[in-house]
């Protein structure tokens, strides 16, 4: 084959490969980024109109902060407390505005839901560092996330334990060991997306005294507010109820583990330290022995 023919053949092959790679990359970004799961427009609007919180665009996502409309005890408890919450795979940050707002209302903490490259936390595992650096007035940081975002938050906590004061997982498991900080893991009983076998297998990656809360009737997407996730199961409770119970669990956990007790937490559970390790951790729940699992809103069946 003449040398010019070989060169033309090689150039054509290279151009074809580049076109295929470009099309694949574009398709990947469109599927995970552009076509990611979002909150319904009316839900996002209602959060922005909520007088108890403010919503800011930052870190590629949102920062939800408490306002002076909240009771003083709640604002005091949450003063200086920040929560970085990584979104699940293919889920946009706005899908968590409703649940984040409820956590803010219940605890007084500031919740940051940063944006992830192509809505995949695996591509932005260190995103929490930008938030922690940018919100330097915060004294206490809880890092966590939903689904894939929770796993990547675990990796962040594993890599930078000196920056993390608590770990919050919702419908997620840790594929790295995080054993030196308080941990709360919340799972819906109707969550069919979470790999339950992996959840059990990786339990030892959490501290021995980690709190596991099961919310009766809650499904995977109710960590936020979005629809249409493949493999999902219909919920038996409303999004509002799921978010109320999630916020109550976080509130009681912050009170007990980090001594950040809002007025609601004190009224319901007492000051941190006054409730034993087997004590209830949220309104409408009861507790069972180790490994500290609690069912919220259920009949008592584990």
PDB file of C-alpha atoms in Angstrom:
ATOM      1  CA  UNK A   1       0.000   0.000   0.000  1.00  0.00           C
ATOM      2  CA  UNK A   2       1.497   3.380  -0.976  1.00  0.00           C
ATOM      3  CA  UNK A   3       2.578   5.545   1.951  1.00  0.00           C
ATOM      4  CA  UNK A   4       0.064   8.305   1.041  1.00  0.00           C
ATOM      5  CA  UNK A   5      -2.762   5.741   1.175  1.00  0.00           C
ATOM      6  CA  UNK A   6      -1.640   4.532   4.570  1.00  0.00           C
ATOM      7  CA  UNK A   7      -1.547   8.088   5.856  1.00  0.00           C
ATOM      8  CA  UNK A   8      -5.009   8.844   4.505  1.00  0.00           C
ATOM      9  CA  UNK A   9      -6.387   5.598   5.968  1.00  0.00           C
ATOM     10  CA  UNK A  10      -4.836   6.390   9.363  1.00  0.00           C
ATOM     11  CA  UNK A  11      -6.180   9.946   9.258  1.00  0.00           C
ATOM     12  CA  UNK A  12      -9.665   8.749   8.375  1.00  0.00           C
ATOM     13  CA  UNK A  13      -9.591   6.175  11.180  1.00  0.00           C
ATOM     14  CA  UNK A  14      -8.417   8.770  13.685  1.00  0.00           C
ATOM     15  CA  UNK A  15     -11.106  11.229  12.608  1.00  0.00           C
ATOM     16  CA  UNK A  16     -13.750   8.513  12.903  1.00  0.00           C
ATOM     17  CA  UNK A  17     -12.580   7.580  16.396  1.00  0.00           C
ATOM     18  CA  UNK A  18     -12.612  11.224  17.484  1.00  0.00           C
ATOM     19  CA  UNK A  19     -16.137  11.704  16.141  1.00  0.00           C
ATOM     20  CA  UNK A  20     -17.367   8.570  17.944  1.00  0.00           C
ATOM     21  CA  UNK A  21     -15.719   9.664  21.198  1.00  0.00           C
ATOM     22  CA  UNK A  22     -17.190  13.168  20.879  1.00  0.00           C
ATOM     23  CA  UNK A  23     -20.660  11.805  20.207  1.00  0.00           C
ATOM     24  CA  UNK A  24     -20.380   9.386  23.138  1.00  0.00           C
ATOM     25  CA  UNK A  25     -19.222  12.168  25.463  1.00  0.00           C
ATOM     26  CA  UNK A  26     -22.035  14.442  24.288  1.00  0.00           C
ATOM     27  CA  UNK A  27     -24.578  11.670  24.769  1.00  0.00           C
ATOM     28  CA  UNK A  28     -23.209  10.915  28.231  1.00  0.00           C
ATOM     29  CA  UNK A  29     -23.441  14.557  29.283  1.00  0.00           C
ATOM     30  CA  UNK A  30     -26.942  14.977  27.863  1.00  0.00           C
ATOM     31  CA  UNK A  31     -28.235  11.821  29.557  1.00  0.00           C
ATOM     32  CA  UNK A  32     -26.723  12.424  32.993  1.00  0.00           C
ATOM     33  CA  UNK A  33     -26.542  16.213  32.979  1.00  0.00           C
ATOM     34  CA  UNK A  34     -29.184  17.813  30.770  1.00  0.00           C
ATOM     35  CA  UNK A  35     -31.751  15.046  31.253  1.00  0.00           C
ATOM     36  CA  UNK A  36     -31.108  14.578  34.951  1.00  0.00           C
ATOM     37  CA  UNK A  37     -33.899  14.415  37.512  1.00  0.00           C
ATOM     38  CA  UNK A  38     -35.197  17.796  38.704  1.00  0.00           C
ATOM     39  CA  UNK A  39     -37.748  18.973  41.233  1.00  0.00           C
ATOM     40  CA  UNK A  40     -41.167  19.924  39.818  1.00  0.00           C
ATOM     41  CA  UNK A  41     -41.254  23.671  39.160  1.00  0.00           C
ATOM     42  CA  UNK A  42     -43.988  24.332  41.712  1.00  0.00           C
ATOM     43  CA  UNK A  43     -42.052  22.508  44.447  1.00  0.00           C
ATOM     44  CA  UNK A  44     -38.878  24.520  43.815  1.00  0.00           C
ATOM     45  CA  UNK A  45     -40.923  27.741  43.757  1.00  0.00           C
ATOM     46  CA  UNK A  46     -42.624  26.935  47.057  1.00  0.00           C
ATOM     47  CA  UNK A  47     -39.252  26.501  48.748  1.00  0.00           C
ATOM     48  CA  UNK A  48     -38.083  29.889  47.484  1.00  0.00           C
ATOM     49  CA  UNK A  49     -41.273  31.443  48.854  1.00  0.00           C
ATOM     50  CA  UNK A  50     -40.835  29.811  52.275  1.00  0.00           C
ATOM     51  CA  UNK A  51     -40.274  32.653  54.809  1.00  0.00           C
ATOM     52  CA  UNK A  52     -38.271  30.348  57.088  1.00  0.00           C
ATOM     53  CA  UNK A  53     -35.407  29.872  54.606  1.00  0.00           C
ATOM     54  CA  UNK A  54     -33.420  31.676  51.950  1.00  0.00           C
ATOM     55  CA  UNK A  55     -32.206  29.958  48.796  1.00  0.00           C
ATOM     56  CA  UNK A  56     -28.969  31.062  47.128  1.00  0.00           C
ATOM     57  CA  UNK A  57     -27.223  29.793  43.991  1.00  0.00           C
ATOM     58  CA  UNK A  58     -23.660  28.797  44.813  1.00  0.00           C
ATOM     59  CA  UNK A  59     -21.150  25.963  44.342  1.00  0.00           C
ATOM     60  CA  UNK A  60     -22.948  24.901  41.192  1.00  0.00           C
ATOM     61  CA  UNK A  61     -26.033  24.178  43.284  1.00  0.00           C
ATOM     62  CA  UNK A  62     -27.842  25.770  46.206  1.00  0.00           C
ATOM     63  CA  UNK A  63     -27.332  27.037  49.736  1.00  0.00           C
ATOM     64  CA  UNK A  64     -30.409  26.946  51.978  1.00  0.00           C
ATOM     65  CA  UNK A  65     -30.091  29.087  55.105  1.00  0.00           C
ATOM     66  CA  UNK A  66     -32.383  29.788  58.076  1.00  0.00           C
ATOM     67  CA  UNK A  67     -34.054  33.167  58.523  1.00  0.00           C
ATOM     68  CA  UNK A  68     -35.061  35.080  61.625  1.00  0.00           C
ATOM     69  CA  UNK A  69     -38.588  33.732  61.161  1.00  0.00           C
ATOM     70  CA  UNK A  70     -37.457  30.517  62.849  1.00  0.00           C
ATOM     71  CA  UNK A  71     -37.723  30.232  66.657  1.00  0.00           C
ATOM     72  CA  UNK A  72     -34.666  31.560  68.471  1.00  0.00           C
ATOM     73  CA  UNK A  73     -33.895  28.168  70.035  1.00  0.00           C
ATOM     74  CA  UNK A  74     -33.755  26.583  66.591  1.00  0.00           C
ATOM     75  CA  UNK A  75     -31.547  29.311  65.163  1.00  0.00           C
ATOM     76  CA  UNK A  76     -29.219  29.086  68.159  1.00  0.00           C
ATOM     77  CA  UNK A  77     -28.921  25.312  67.870  1.00  0.00           C
ATOM     78  CA  UNK A  78     -28.029  25.528  64.199  1.00  0.00           C
ATOM     79  CA  UNK A  79     -25.715  28.527  64.435  1.00  0.00           C
ATOM     80  CA  UNK A  80     -22.378  27.575  62.913  1.00  0.00           C
ATOM     81  CA  UNK A  81     -23.591  24.158  61.716  1.00  0.00           C
ATOM     82  CA  UNK A  82     -23.312  23.322  58.025  1.00  0.00           C
ATOM     83  CA  UNK A  83     -24.447  20.277  56.073  1.00  0.00           C
ATOM     84  CA  UNK A  84     -22.958  19.466  52.673  1.00  0.00           C
ATOM     85  CA  UNK A  85     -25.273  17.066  50.890  1.00  0.00           C
ATOM     86  CA  UNK A  86     -24.094  15.343  47.704  1.00  0.00           C
ATOM     87  CA  UNK A  87     -26.914  14.571  45.200  1.00  0.00           C
ATOM     88  CA  UNK A  88     -27.569  11.053  43.951  1.00  0.00           C
ATOM     89  CA  UNK A  89     -26.522   9.887  40.509  1.00  0.00           C
ATOM     90  CA  UNK A  90     -28.239  11.747  37.662  1.00  0.00           C
ATOM     91  CA  UNK A  91     -30.158  13.883  40.190  1.00  0.00           C
ATOM     92  CA  UNK A  92     -29.858  17.676  39.949  1.00  0.00           C
ATOM     93  CA  UNK A  93     -29.313  19.776  43.107  1.00  0.00           C
ATOM     94  CA  UNK A  94     -32.729  21.451  42.879  1.00  0.00           C
ATOM     95  CA  UNK A  95     -34.363  18.076  43.517  1.00  0.00           C
ATOM     96  CA  UNK A  96     -33.235  18.375  47.159  1.00  0.00           C
ATOM     97  CA  UNK A  97     -34.482  21.891  47.847  1.00  0.00           C
ATOM     98  CA  UNK A  98     -37.619  20.702  49.619  1.00  0.00           C
ATOM     99  CA  UNK A  99     -35.926  18.185  51.921  1.00  0.00           C
ATOM    100  CA  UNK A 100     -33.048  20.598  52.580  1.00  0.00           C
ATOM    101  CA  UNK A 101     -35.504  23.329  53.575  1.00  0.00           C
ATOM    102  CA  UNK A 102     -37.225  21.008  56.036  1.00  0.00           C
ATOM    103  CA  UNK A 103     -33.881  20.117  57.630  1.00  0.00           C
ATOM    104  CA  UNK A 104     -33.072  23.831  57.924  1.00  0.00           C
ATOM    105  CA  UNK A 105     -36.456  24.570  59.502  1.00  0.00           C
ATOM    106  CA  UNK A 106     -36.093  21.733  61.987  1.00  0.00           C
ATOM    107  CA  UNK A 107     -32.426  22.178  62.964  1.00  0.00           C
ATOM    108  CA  UNK A 108     -31.453  25.773  62.166  1.00  0.00           C
ATOM    109  CA  UNK A 109     -28.410  24.480  60.265  1.00  0.00           C
ATOM    110  CA  UNK A 110     -27.356  25.672  56.821  1.00  0.00           C
ATOM    111  CA  UNK A 111     -27.644  23.048  54.078  1.00  0.00           C
ATOM    112  CA  UNK A 112     -25.549  23.168  50.907  1.00  0.00           C
ATOM    113  CA  UNK A 113     -26.413  20.959  47.932  1.00  0.00           C
ATOM    114  CA  UNK A 114     -23.531  21.482  45.499  1.00  0.00           C
ATOM    115  CA  UNK A 115     -23.651  20.744  41.796  1.00  0.00           C
ATOM    116  CA  UNK A 116     -21.742  17.729  40.489  1.00  0.00           C
ATOM    117  CA  UNK A 117     -20.101  17.306  37.108  1.00  0.00           C
ATOM    118  CA  UNK A 118     -22.768  15.730  34.857  1.00  0.00           C
ATOM    119  CA  UNK A 119     -24.859  15.163  37.996  1.00  0.00           C
ATOM    120  CA  UNK A 120     -22.454  12.412  39.092  1.00  0.00           C
ATOM    121  CA  UNK A 121     -20.771  12.792  42.474  1.00  0.00           C
ATOM    122  CA  UNK A 122     -18.156  10.224  41.471  1.00  0.00           C
ATOM    123  CA  UNK A 123     -16.758  12.933  39.160  1.00  0.00           C
ATOM    124  CA  UNK A 124     -16.737  15.575  41.934  1.00  0.00           C
ATOM    125  CA  UNK A 125     -15.771  13.679  45.081  1.00  0.00           C
ATOM    126  CA  UNK A 126     -13.861  16.588  46.592  1.00  0.00           C
ATOM    127  CA  UNK A 127     -16.595  19.209  46.020  1.00  0.00           C
ATOM    128  CA  UNK A 128     -17.184  19.564  49.764  1.00  0.00           C
ATOM    129  CA  UNK A 129     -13.795  21.258  50.173  1.00  0.00           C
ATOM    130  CA  UNK A 130     -14.920  24.267  48.126  1.00  0.00           C
ATOM    131  CA  UNK A 131     -18.000  24.564  50.319  1.00  0.00           C
ATOM    132  CA  UNK A 132     -16.071  24.274  53.588  1.00  0.00           C
ATOM    133  CA  UNK A 133     -13.566  26.868  52.396  1.00  0.00           C
ATOM    134  CA  UNK A 134     -16.296  29.188  51.163  1.00  0.00           C
ATOM    135  CA  UNK A 135     -18.396  28.980  54.346  1.00  0.00           C
ATOM    136  CA  UNK A 136     -15.570  29.603  56.809  1.00  0.00           C
ATOM    137  CA  UNK A 137     -17.909  30.949  59.495  1.00  0.00           C
ATOM    138  CA  UNK A 138     -19.239  27.437  60.102  1.00  0.00           C
ATOM    139  CA  UNK A 139     -17.792  25.637  63.108  1.00  0.00           C
ATOM    140  CA  UNK A 140     -19.311  22.193  62.630  1.00  0.00           C
ATOM    141  CA  UNK A 141     -19.590  20.329  59.344  1.00  0.00           C
ATOM    142  CA  UNK A 142     -21.727  17.334  58.520  1.00  0.00           C
ATOM    143  CA  UNK A 143     -20.952  15.800  55.136  1.00  0.00           C
ATOM    144  CA  UNK A 144     -23.338  13.377  53.506  1.00  0.00           C
ATOM    145  CA  UNK A 145     -25.438  12.539  50.533  1.00  0.00           C
ATOM    146  CA  UNK A 146     -28.057  10.465  48.802  1.00  0.00           C
ATOM    147  CA  UNK A 147     -27.417   7.190  46.976  1.00  0.00           C
ATOM    148  CA  UNK A 148     -24.207   7.557  44.894  1.00  0.00           C
ATOM    149  CA  UNK A 149     -23.705  10.949  46.531  1.00  0.00           C
ATOM    150  CA  UNK A 150     -23.670   9.288  49.951  1.00  0.00           C
ATOM    151  CA  UNK A 151     -20.973   6.848  48.878  1.00  0.00           C
ATOM    152  CA  UNK A 152     -18.850   9.717  47.556  1.00  0.00           C
ATOM    153  CA  UNK A 153     -19.394  11.673  50.776  1.00  0.00           C
ATOM    154  CA  UNK A 154     -18.015   8.639  52.608  1.00  0.00           C
ATOM    155  CA  UNK A 155     -14.937   8.742  50.410  1.00  0.00           C
ATOM    156  CA  UNK A 156     -14.514  12.422  51.208  1.00  0.00           C
ATOM    157  CA  UNK A 157     -14.833  11.762  54.944  1.00  0.00           C
ATOM    158  CA  UNK A 158     -12.370   8.879  54.659  1.00  0.00           C
ATOM    159  CA  UNK A 159      -9.823  11.045  52.825  1.00  0.00           C
ATOM    160  CA  UNK A 160     -10.213  14.196  54.967  1.00  0.00           C
ATOM    161  CA  UNK A 161     -11.416  13.088  58.439  1.00  0.00           C
ATOM    162  CA  UNK A 162     -10.034  16.241  60.039  1.00  0.00           C
ATOM    163  CA  UNK A 163     -12.621  18.338  58.185  1.00  0.00           C
ATOM    164  CA  UNK A 164     -15.720  16.271  58.955  1.00  0.00           C
ATOM    165  CA  UNK A 165     -17.651  16.290  62.244  1.00  0.00           C
ATOM    166  CA  UNK A 166     -20.517  14.015  61.204  1.00  0.00           C
ATOM    167  CA  UNK A 167     -21.719  11.793  58.384  1.00  0.00           C
ATOM    168  CA  UNK A 168     -25.287  11.754  57.023  1.00  0.00           C
ATOM    169  CA  UNK A 169     -26.411   9.078  54.563  1.00  0.00           C
ATOM    170  CA  UNK A 170     -29.848   8.780  52.958  1.00  0.00           C
ATOM    171  CA  UNK A 171     -30.514   5.682  50.869  1.00  0.00           C
ATOM    172  CA  UNK A 172     -26.772   5.073  50.659  1.00  0.00           C
ATOM    173  CA  UNK A 173     -23.895   2.964  51.941  1.00  0.00           C
ATOM    174  CA  UNK A 174     -20.175   3.562  52.507  1.00  0.00           C
ATOM    175  CA  UNK A 175     -17.648   1.793  50.301  1.00  0.00           C
ATOM    176  CA  UNK A 176     -14.843   3.303  52.419  1.00  0.00           C
ATOM    177  CA  UNK A 177     -14.383   3.098  56.173  1.00  0.00           C
ATOM    178  CA  UNK A 178     -15.552   6.125  58.174  1.00  0.00           C
ATOM    179  CA  UNK A 179     -15.224   5.116  61.791  1.00  0.00           C
ATOM    180  CA  UNK A 180     -14.185   8.183  63.767  1.00  0.00           C
ATOM    181  CA  UNK A 181     -17.215  10.483  63.397  1.00  0.00           C
ATOM    182  CA  UNK A 182     -20.874  10.184  64.431  1.00  0.00           C
ATOM    183  CA  UNK A 183     -22.958   8.745  61.611  1.00  0.00           C
ATOM    184  CA  UNK A 184     -26.649   8.674  60.744  1.00  0.00           C
ATOM    185  CA  UNK A 185     -27.962   6.395  58.003  1.00  0.00           C
ATOM    186  CA  UNK A 186     -31.584   6.876  56.887  1.00  0.00           C
ATOM    187  CA  UNK A 187     -33.294   4.293  54.705  1.00  0.00           C
ATOM    188  CA  UNK A 188     -36.866   4.166  53.438  1.00  0.00           C
ATOM    189  CA  UNK A 189     -38.679   0.860  53.754  1.00  0.00           C
ATOM    190  CA  UNK A 190     -39.935   1.296  50.170  1.00  0.00           C
ATOM    191  CA  UNK A 191     -36.465   2.025  48.764  1.00  0.00           C
ATOM    192  CA  UNK A 192     -35.998  -0.485  45.934  1.00  0.00           C
ATOM    193  CA  UNK A 193     -33.058   1.334  44.311  1.00  0.00           C
ATOM    194  CA  UNK A 194     -30.636   0.909  47.216  1.00  0.00           C
ATOM    195  CA  UNK A 195     -28.648  -2.335  46.965  1.00  0.00           C
ATOM    196  CA  UNK A 196     -29.681  -3.926  50.259  1.00  0.00           C
ATOM    197  CA  UNK A 197     -27.059  -6.653  50.080  1.00  0.00           C
ATOM    198  CA  UNK A 198     -24.270  -4.112  49.654  1.00  0.00           C
ATOM    199  CA  UNK A 199     -25.857  -2.031  52.417  1.00  0.00           C
ATOM    200  CA  UNK A 200     -25.544  -4.988  54.819  1.00  0.00           C
ATOM    201  CA  UNK A 201     -22.088  -5.991  53.609  1.00  0.00           C
ATOM    202  CA  UNK A 202     -20.659  -2.498  54.096  1.00  0.00           C
ATOM    203  CA  UNK A 203     -22.212  -1.895  57.533  1.00  0.00           C
ATOM    204  CA  UNK A 204     -18.783  -2.310  59.152  1.00  0.00           C
ATOM    205  CA  UNK A 205     -17.528   0.722  57.225  1.00  0.00           C
ATOM    206  CA  UNK A 206     -19.622   2.845  59.593  1.00  0.00           C
ATOM    207  CA  UNK A 207     -18.874   3.340  63.289  1.00  0.00           C
ATOM    208  CA  UNK A 208     -20.152   0.547  65.546  1.00  0.00           C
ATOM    209  CA  UNK A 209     -22.528   3.010  67.227  1.00  0.00           C
ATOM    210  CA  UNK A 210     -23.878   4.543  64.014  1.00  0.00           C
ATOM    211  CA  UNK A 211     -27.608   5.253  64.069  1.00  0.00           C
ATOM    212  CA  UNK A 212     -29.683   3.520  61.391  1.00  0.00           C
ATOM    213  CA  UNK A 213     -33.158   4.992  60.931  1.00  0.00           C
ATOM    214  CA  UNK A 214     -35.776   3.305  58.756  1.00  0.00           C
ATOM    215  CA  UNK A 215     -38.649   5.511  57.615  1.00  0.00           C
ATOM    216  CA  UNK A 216     -41.753   3.458  57.007  1.00  0.00           C
ATOM    217  CA  UNK A 217     -43.268   3.970  53.553  1.00  0.00           C
ATOM    218  CA  UNK A 218     -40.493   6.202  52.184  1.00  0.00           C
ATOM    219  CA  UNK A 219     -38.965   5.374  48.789  1.00  0.00           C
ATOM    220  CA  UNK A 220     -35.635   6.273  47.203  1.00  0.00           C
ATOM    221  CA  UNK A 221     -36.610   9.501  45.441  1.00  0.00           C
ATOM    222  CA  UNK A 222     -38.135  10.940  48.627  1.00  0.00           C
ATOM    223  CA  UNK A 223     -34.663  11.834  49.851  1.00  0.00           C
ATOM    224  CA  UNK A 224     -35.432  14.698  47.491  1.00  0.00           C
ATOM    225  CA  UNK A 225     -38.466  15.415  45.333  1.00  0.00           C
ATOM    226  CA  UNK A 226     -38.328  14.036  41.797  1.00  0.00           C
ATOM    227  CA  UNK A 227     -40.025  11.378  39.688  1.00  0.00           C
ATOM    228  CA  UNK A 228     -39.215   8.680  37.169  1.00  0.00           C
ATOM    229  CA  UNK A 229     -36.129   6.908  38.523  1.00  0.00           C
ATOM    230  CA  UNK A 230     -35.656   3.453  37.002  1.00  0.00           C
ATOM    231  CA  UNK A 231     -36.150   0.629  39.481  1.00  0.00           C
ATOM    232  CA  UNK A 232     -38.023   2.817  41.930  1.00  0.00           C
ATOM    233  CA  UNK A 233     -40.984   1.624  43.976  1.00  0.00           C
ATOM    234  CA  UNK A 234     -44.043   3.692  44.795  1.00  0.00           C
ATOM    235  CA  UNK A 235     -44.039   5.309  48.228  1.00  0.00           C
ATOM    236  CA  UNK A 236     -46.693   4.771  50.879  1.00  0.00           C
ATOM    237  CA  UNK A 237     -46.309   8.259  52.357  1.00  0.00           C
ATOM    238  CA  UNK A 238     -46.262  11.722  50.796  1.00  0.00           C
ATOM    239  CA  UNK A 239     -43.100  13.652  49.971  1.00  0.00           C
ATOM    240  CA  UNK A 240     -44.018  16.145  52.697  1.00  0.00           C
ATOM    241  CA  UNK A 241     -44.321  13.395  55.318  1.00  0.00           C
ATOM    242  CA  UNK A 242     -41.078  11.780  54.223  1.00  0.00           C
ATOM    243  CA  UNK A 243     -39.244  15.101  54.500  1.00  0.00           C
ATOM    244  CA  UNK A 244     -40.785  15.815  57.911  1.00  0.00           C
ATOM    245  CA  UNK A 245     -39.577  12.465  59.225  1.00  0.00           C
ATOM    246  CA  UNK A 246     -36.155  12.816  57.650  1.00  0.00           C
ATOM    247  CA  UNK A 247     -35.727  16.282  59.181  1.00  0.00           C
ATOM    248  CA  UNK A 248     -36.886  15.018  62.594  1.00  0.00           C
ATOM    249  CA  UNK A 249     -34.337  12.199  62.485  1.00  0.00           C
ATOM    250  CA  UNK A 250     -31.515  14.611  61.584  1.00  0.00           C
ATOM    251  CA  UNK A 251     -32.634  17.037  64.302  1.00  0.00           C
ATOM    252  CA  UNK A 252     -32.607  14.386  67.038  1.00  0.00           C
ATOM    253  CA  UNK A 253     -29.264  12.994  65.823  1.00  0.00           C
ATOM    254  CA  UNK A 254     -27.616  16.443  65.880  1.00  0.00           C
ATOM    255  CA  UNK A 255     -28.970  16.938  69.385  1.00  0.00           C
ATOM    256  CA  UNK A 256     -27.723  13.637  70.724  1.00  0.00           C
ATOM    257  CA  UNK A 257     -24.405  13.291  68.896  1.00  0.00           C
ATOM    258  CA  UNK A 258     -23.235  16.892  68.426  1.00  0.00           C
ATOM    259  CA  UNK A 259     -25.113  18.600  71.298  1.00  0.00           C
ATOM    260  CA  UNK A 260     -26.916  20.871  68.836  1.00  0.00           C
ATOM    261  CA  UNK A 261     -30.425  20.777  70.281  1.00  0.00           C
ATOM    262  CA  UNK A 262     -33.220  22.796  68.748  1.00  0.00           C
ATOM    263  CA  UNK A 263     -36.326  23.602  70.739  1.00  0.00           C
ATOM    264  CA  UNK A 264     -38.124  20.726  69.008  1.00  0.00           C
ATOM    265  CA  UNK A 265     -35.385  18.247  69.845  1.00  0.00           C
ATOM    266  CA  UNK A 266     -35.289  19.292  73.497  1.00  0.00           C
ATOM    267  CA  UNK A 267     -39.058  19.115  73.848  1.00  0.00           C
ATOM    268  CA  UNK A 268     -39.233  15.714  72.186  1.00  0.00           C
ATOM    269  CA  UNK A 269     -36.079  13.992  73.413  1.00  0.00           C
ATOM    270  CA  UNK A 270     -34.440  16.095  76.103  1.00  0.00           C
ATOM    271  CA  UNK A 271     -30.921  17.471  76.030  1.00  0.00           C
ATOM    272  CA  UNK A 272     -28.156  15.504  74.363  1.00  0.00           C
ATOM    273  CA  UNK A 273     -26.827  12.944  76.783  1.00  0.00           C
ATOM    274  CA  UNK A 274     -30.122  12.585  78.624  1.00  0.00           C
ATOM    275  CA  UNK A 275     -31.347  10.007  76.121  1.00  0.00           C
ATOM    276  CA  UNK A 276     -29.630   6.626  76.271  1.00  0.00           C
ATOM    277  CA  UNK A 277     -28.021   5.049  73.241  1.00  0.00           C
ATOM    278  CA  UNK A 278     -31.141   2.945  72.813  1.00  0.00           C
ATOM    279  CA  UNK A 279     -33.401   6.010  73.065  1.00  0.00           C
ATOM    280  CA  UNK A 280     -35.749   7.131  70.345  1.00  0.00           C
ATOM    281  CA  UNK A 281     -34.300   9.457  67.739  1.00  0.00           C
ATOM    282  CA  UNK A 282     -37.291  11.062  66.089  1.00  0.00           C
ATOM    283  CA  UNK A 283     -40.919  11.894  66.610  1.00  0.00           C
ATOM    284  CA  UNK A 284     -43.257   8.974  66.155  1.00  0.00           C
ATOM    285  CA  UNK A 285     -40.528   6.356  66.384  1.00  0.00           C
ATOM    286  CA  UNK A 286     -39.332   3.724  68.791  1.00  0.00           C
ATOM    287  CA  UNK A 287     -35.904   2.224  69.304  1.00  0.00           C
ATOM    288  CA  UNK A 288     -34.469  -1.262  69.287  1.00  0.00           C
ATOM    289  CA  UNK A 289     -31.133  -2.632  70.557  1.00  0.00           C
ATOM    290  CA  UNK A 290     -27.848  -2.574  68.665  1.00  0.00           C
ATOM    291  CA  UNK A 291     -27.004  -1.840  65.899  1.00  0.00           C
ATOM    292  CA  UNK A 292     -29.125   1.146  66.901  1.00  0.00           C
ATOM    293  CA  UNK A 293     -31.854   0.784  64.303  1.00  0.00           C
ATOM    294  CA  UNK A 294     -35.017   2.810  64.579  1.00  0.00           C
ATOM    295  CA  UNK A 295     -38.242   2.655  62.602  1.00  0.00           C
ATOM    296  CA  UNK A 296     -40.147   5.908  62.110  1.00  0.00           C
ATOM    297  CA  UNK A 297     -43.846   5.837  61.438  1.00  0.00           C
ATOM    298  CA  UNK A 298     -44.181   2.058  61.379  1.00  0.00           C
ATOM    299  CA  UNK A 299     -45.789  -0.733  63.332  1.00  0.00           C
ATOM    300  CA  UNK A 300     -42.690  -2.006  65.062  1.00  0.00           C
ATOM    301  CA  UNK A 301     -41.641  -4.624  62.533  1.00  0.00           C
ATOM    302  CA  UNK A 302     -37.989  -4.410  61.580  1.00  0.00           C
TER     303      UNK A 302
END
